[in-house]
Short mmCIF file of C-alpha atoms in Angstrom, two decimals:
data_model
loop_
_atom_site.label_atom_id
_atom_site.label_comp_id
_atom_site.label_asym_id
_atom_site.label_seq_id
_atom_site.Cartn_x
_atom_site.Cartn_y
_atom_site.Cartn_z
CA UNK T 1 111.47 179.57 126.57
CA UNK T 2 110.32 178.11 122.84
CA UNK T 3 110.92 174.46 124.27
CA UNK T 4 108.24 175.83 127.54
CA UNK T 5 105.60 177.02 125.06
CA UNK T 6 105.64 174.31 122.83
CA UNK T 7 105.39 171.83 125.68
CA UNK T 8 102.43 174.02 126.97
CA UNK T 9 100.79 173.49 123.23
CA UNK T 10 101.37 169.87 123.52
CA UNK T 11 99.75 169.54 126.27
CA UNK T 12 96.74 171.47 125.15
CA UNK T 13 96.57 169.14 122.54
CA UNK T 14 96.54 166.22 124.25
CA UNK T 15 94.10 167.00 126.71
CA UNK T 16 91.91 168.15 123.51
CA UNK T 17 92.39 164.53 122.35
CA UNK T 18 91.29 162.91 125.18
CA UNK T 19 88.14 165.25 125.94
CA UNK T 20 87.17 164.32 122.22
CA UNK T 21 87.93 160.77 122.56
CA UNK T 22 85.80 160.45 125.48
CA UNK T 23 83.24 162.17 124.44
CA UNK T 24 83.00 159.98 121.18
CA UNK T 25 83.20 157.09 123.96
CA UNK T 26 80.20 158.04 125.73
CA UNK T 27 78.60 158.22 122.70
CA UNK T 28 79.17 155.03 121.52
CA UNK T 29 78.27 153.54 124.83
CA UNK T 30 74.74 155.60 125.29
CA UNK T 31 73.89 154.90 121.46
CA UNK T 32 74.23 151.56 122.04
CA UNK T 33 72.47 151.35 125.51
CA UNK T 34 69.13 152.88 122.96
CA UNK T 35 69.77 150.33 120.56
CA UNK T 36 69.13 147.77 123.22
CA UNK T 37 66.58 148.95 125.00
CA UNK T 38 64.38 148.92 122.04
CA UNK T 39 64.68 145.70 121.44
CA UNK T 40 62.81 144.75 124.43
CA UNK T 41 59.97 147.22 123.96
CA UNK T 42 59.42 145.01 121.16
CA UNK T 43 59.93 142.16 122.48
CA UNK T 44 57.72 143.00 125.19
CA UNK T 45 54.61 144.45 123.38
CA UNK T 46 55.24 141.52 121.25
CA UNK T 47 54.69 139.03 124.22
CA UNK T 48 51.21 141.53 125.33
CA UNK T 49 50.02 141.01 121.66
CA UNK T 50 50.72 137.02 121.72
CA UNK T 51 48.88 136.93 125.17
CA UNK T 52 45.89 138.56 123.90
CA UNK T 53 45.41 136.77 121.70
CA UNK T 54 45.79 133.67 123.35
CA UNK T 55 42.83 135.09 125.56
CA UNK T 56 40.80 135.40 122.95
CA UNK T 57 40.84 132.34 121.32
CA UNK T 58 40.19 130.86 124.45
CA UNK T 59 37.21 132.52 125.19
CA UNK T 60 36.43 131.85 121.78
CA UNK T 61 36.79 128.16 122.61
CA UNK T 62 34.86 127.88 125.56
CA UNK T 63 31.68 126.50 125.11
CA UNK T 64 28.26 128.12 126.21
CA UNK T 65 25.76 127.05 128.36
CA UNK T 66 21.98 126.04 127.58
CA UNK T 67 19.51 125.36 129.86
CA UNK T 68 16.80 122.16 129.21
CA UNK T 69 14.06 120.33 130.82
CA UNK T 70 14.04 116.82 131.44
CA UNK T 71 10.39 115.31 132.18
CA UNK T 72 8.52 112.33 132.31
CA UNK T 73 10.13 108.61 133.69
CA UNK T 74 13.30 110.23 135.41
CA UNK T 75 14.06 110.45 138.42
CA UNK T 76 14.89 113.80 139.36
CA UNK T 77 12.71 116.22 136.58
CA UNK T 78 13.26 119.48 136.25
CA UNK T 79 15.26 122.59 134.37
CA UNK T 80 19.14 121.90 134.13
CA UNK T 81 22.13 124.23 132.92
CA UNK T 82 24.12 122.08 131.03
CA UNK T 83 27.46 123.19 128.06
CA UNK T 84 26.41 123.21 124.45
CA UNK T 85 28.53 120.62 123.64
CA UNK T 86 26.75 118.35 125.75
CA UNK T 87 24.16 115.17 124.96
CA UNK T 88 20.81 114.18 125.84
CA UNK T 89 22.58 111.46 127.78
CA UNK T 90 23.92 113.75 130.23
CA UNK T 91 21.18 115.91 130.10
CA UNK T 92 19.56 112.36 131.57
CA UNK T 93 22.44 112.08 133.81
CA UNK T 94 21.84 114.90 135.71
CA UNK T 95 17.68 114.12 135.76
CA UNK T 96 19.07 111.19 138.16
CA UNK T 97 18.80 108.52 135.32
CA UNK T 98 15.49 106.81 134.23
CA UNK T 99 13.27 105.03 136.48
CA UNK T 100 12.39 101.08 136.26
CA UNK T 101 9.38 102.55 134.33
CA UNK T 102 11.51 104.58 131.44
CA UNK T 103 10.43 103.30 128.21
CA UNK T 104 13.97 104.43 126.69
CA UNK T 105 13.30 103.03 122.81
CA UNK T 106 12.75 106.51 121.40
CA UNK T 107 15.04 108.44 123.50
CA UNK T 108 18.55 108.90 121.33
CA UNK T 109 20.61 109.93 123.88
CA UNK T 110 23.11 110.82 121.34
CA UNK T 111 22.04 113.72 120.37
CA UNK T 112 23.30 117.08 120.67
CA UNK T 113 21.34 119.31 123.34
CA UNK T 114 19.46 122.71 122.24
CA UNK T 115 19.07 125.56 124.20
CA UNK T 116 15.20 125.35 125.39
CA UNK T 117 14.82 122.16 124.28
CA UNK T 118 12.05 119.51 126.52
CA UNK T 119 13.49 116.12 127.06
CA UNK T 120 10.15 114.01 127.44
CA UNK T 121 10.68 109.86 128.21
CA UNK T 122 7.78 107.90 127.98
CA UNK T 123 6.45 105.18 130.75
CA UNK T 124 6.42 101.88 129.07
CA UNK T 125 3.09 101.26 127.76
CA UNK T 126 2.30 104.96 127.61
CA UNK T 127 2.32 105.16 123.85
CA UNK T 128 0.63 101.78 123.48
CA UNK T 129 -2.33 102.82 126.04
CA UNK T 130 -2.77 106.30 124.12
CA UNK T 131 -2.97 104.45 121.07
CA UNK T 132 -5.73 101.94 122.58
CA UNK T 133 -7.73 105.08 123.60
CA UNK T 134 -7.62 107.12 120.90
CA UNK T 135 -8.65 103.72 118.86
CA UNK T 136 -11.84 103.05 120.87
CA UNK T 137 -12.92 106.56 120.89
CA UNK T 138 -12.67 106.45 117.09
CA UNK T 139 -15.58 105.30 114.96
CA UNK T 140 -14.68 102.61 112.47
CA UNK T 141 -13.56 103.62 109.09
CA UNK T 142 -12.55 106.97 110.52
CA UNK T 143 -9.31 106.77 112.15
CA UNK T 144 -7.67 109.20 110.48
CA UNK T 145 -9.80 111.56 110.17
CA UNK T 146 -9.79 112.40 114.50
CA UNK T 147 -6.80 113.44 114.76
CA UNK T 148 -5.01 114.30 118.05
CA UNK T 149 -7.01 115.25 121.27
CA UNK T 150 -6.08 118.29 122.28
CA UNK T 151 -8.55 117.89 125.71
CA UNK T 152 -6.54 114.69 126.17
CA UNK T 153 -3.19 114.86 124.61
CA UNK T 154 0.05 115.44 127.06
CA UNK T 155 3.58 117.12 125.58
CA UNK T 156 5.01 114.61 123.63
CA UNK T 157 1.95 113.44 121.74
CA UNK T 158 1.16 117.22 120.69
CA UNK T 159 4.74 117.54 119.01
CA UNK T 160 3.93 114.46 117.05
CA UNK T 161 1.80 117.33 115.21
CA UNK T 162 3.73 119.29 112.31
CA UNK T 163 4.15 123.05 113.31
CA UNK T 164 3.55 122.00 117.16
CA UNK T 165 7.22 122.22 119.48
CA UNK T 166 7.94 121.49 123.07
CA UNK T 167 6.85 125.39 123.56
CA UNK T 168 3.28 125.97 121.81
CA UNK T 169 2.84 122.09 123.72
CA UNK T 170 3.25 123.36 127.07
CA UNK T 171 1.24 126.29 125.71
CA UNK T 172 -1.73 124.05 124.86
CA UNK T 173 -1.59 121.87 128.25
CA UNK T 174 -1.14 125.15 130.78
CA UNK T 175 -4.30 126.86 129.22
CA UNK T 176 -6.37 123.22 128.84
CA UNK T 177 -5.43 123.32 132.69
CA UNK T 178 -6.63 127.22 133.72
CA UNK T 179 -9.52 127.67 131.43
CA UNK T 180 -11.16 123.50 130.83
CA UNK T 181 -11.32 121.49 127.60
CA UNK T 182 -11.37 123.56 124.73
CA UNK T 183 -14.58 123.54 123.19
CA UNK T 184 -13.53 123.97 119.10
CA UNK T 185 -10.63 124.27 117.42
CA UNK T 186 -10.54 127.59 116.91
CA UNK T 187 -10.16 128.40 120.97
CA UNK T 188 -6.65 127.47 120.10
CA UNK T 189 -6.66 131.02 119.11
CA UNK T 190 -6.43 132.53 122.62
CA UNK T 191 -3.00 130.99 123.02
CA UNK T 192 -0.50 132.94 121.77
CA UNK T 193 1.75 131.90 118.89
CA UNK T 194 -1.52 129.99 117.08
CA UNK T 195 -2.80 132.51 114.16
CA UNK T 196 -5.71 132.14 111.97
CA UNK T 197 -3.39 130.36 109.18
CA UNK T 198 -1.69 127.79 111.56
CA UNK T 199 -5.07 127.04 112.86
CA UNK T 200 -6.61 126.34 109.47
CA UNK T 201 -3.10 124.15 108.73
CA UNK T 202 -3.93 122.36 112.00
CA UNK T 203 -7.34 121.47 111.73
CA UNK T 204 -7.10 118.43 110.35
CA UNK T 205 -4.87 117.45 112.75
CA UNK T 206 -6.26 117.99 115.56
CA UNK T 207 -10.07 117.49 117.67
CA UNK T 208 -11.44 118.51 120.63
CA UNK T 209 -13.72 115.43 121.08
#
């Protein structure tokens, strides 16, 4: 009867064991399915992190768009969308190229393209015949003194004038072209961007005869 109940105690113990040791198993075993797991969250929001990143430095390196206008001895003139990065020789390019007229001596197609900026390319002869004209018209002695026609003058020979750009140019020519010749110097006035101080700074520049 003793030898009966200590078997049963044995027993009891040993099954005690093995409940403990397998619950001390599954621990071990879901402790270190955790431990793993998190590893790859990191890894993962690592990789997001790393991929945006990425994205943003490569919109960062994308370059813009401008848009220009190509006029004068081209063949094809108009407005064009062209990258930032670009030149005036591809801002030619896409104007078709010059024409067997294209006087191309001042035209540095090198340089970098602005946003709103006016490509203009002479005709050969262009800026020699302007210079013949504005020479006969001229009394002697008193060359300097004329200035630049502004009744007479087209784009590119109005930005030859300090404080005139392609934009108060086209500015000049589109009102010359509604309202006539402008009679004085101070009907520059009705354009906008030309104030009372840039007018007196352009006066000697500029005539109306």
């Amino acid at each position: 009867m003793k030898q009966l109940i200590s078997l049963k105690k044995y027993s009891l113990y040993l099954i005690a064991g093995i409940i403990i040791l397998l619950i001390i198993c599954f621990c071990f075993l879901v402790g270190k399915e955790k431990g793993g797991a998190e590893p790859s969250v990191l890894k993962e929001q690592h990789e997001t992190r790393v991929t945006l990143e990425e994205k943003q430095e490569s919109a960062e390196k994308e370059p813009t768009s401008i848009v220009v206008e190509v006029k004068g001895a081209v063949r094809k003139p108009g407005v064009y969308a062209l990258m930032a990065e670009d030149r005036v020789e591809e801002a030619i390019k896409r104007a078709g190229g010059f024409t067997n007229k294209a006087d191309t001596v001042d035209i540095n197609q090198a340089a970098k393209l602005e946003d709103s900026m006016m490509i203009y390319v002479r005709k050969k002869g262009e800026g020699d015949k302007q210079g013949q004209t504005a020479a006969a018209d001229t009394p002697p002695g008193n060359e300097q003194s004329q200035g630049v026609n502004v009744n007479q003058a087209d784009a590119a020979e109005l930005q030859t004038i300090n404080g005139i750009g392609p934009a108060k140019a086209e500015a000049i020519i589109a009102y010359r072209e509604e309202h006539g010749e402008f009679q004085q110097i101070e009907d520059l006035r009705n354009i906008s961007g030309f104030g009372e101080k840039t007018i007196e700074r352009l006066k000697n520049q500029l005539t109306v005869k």
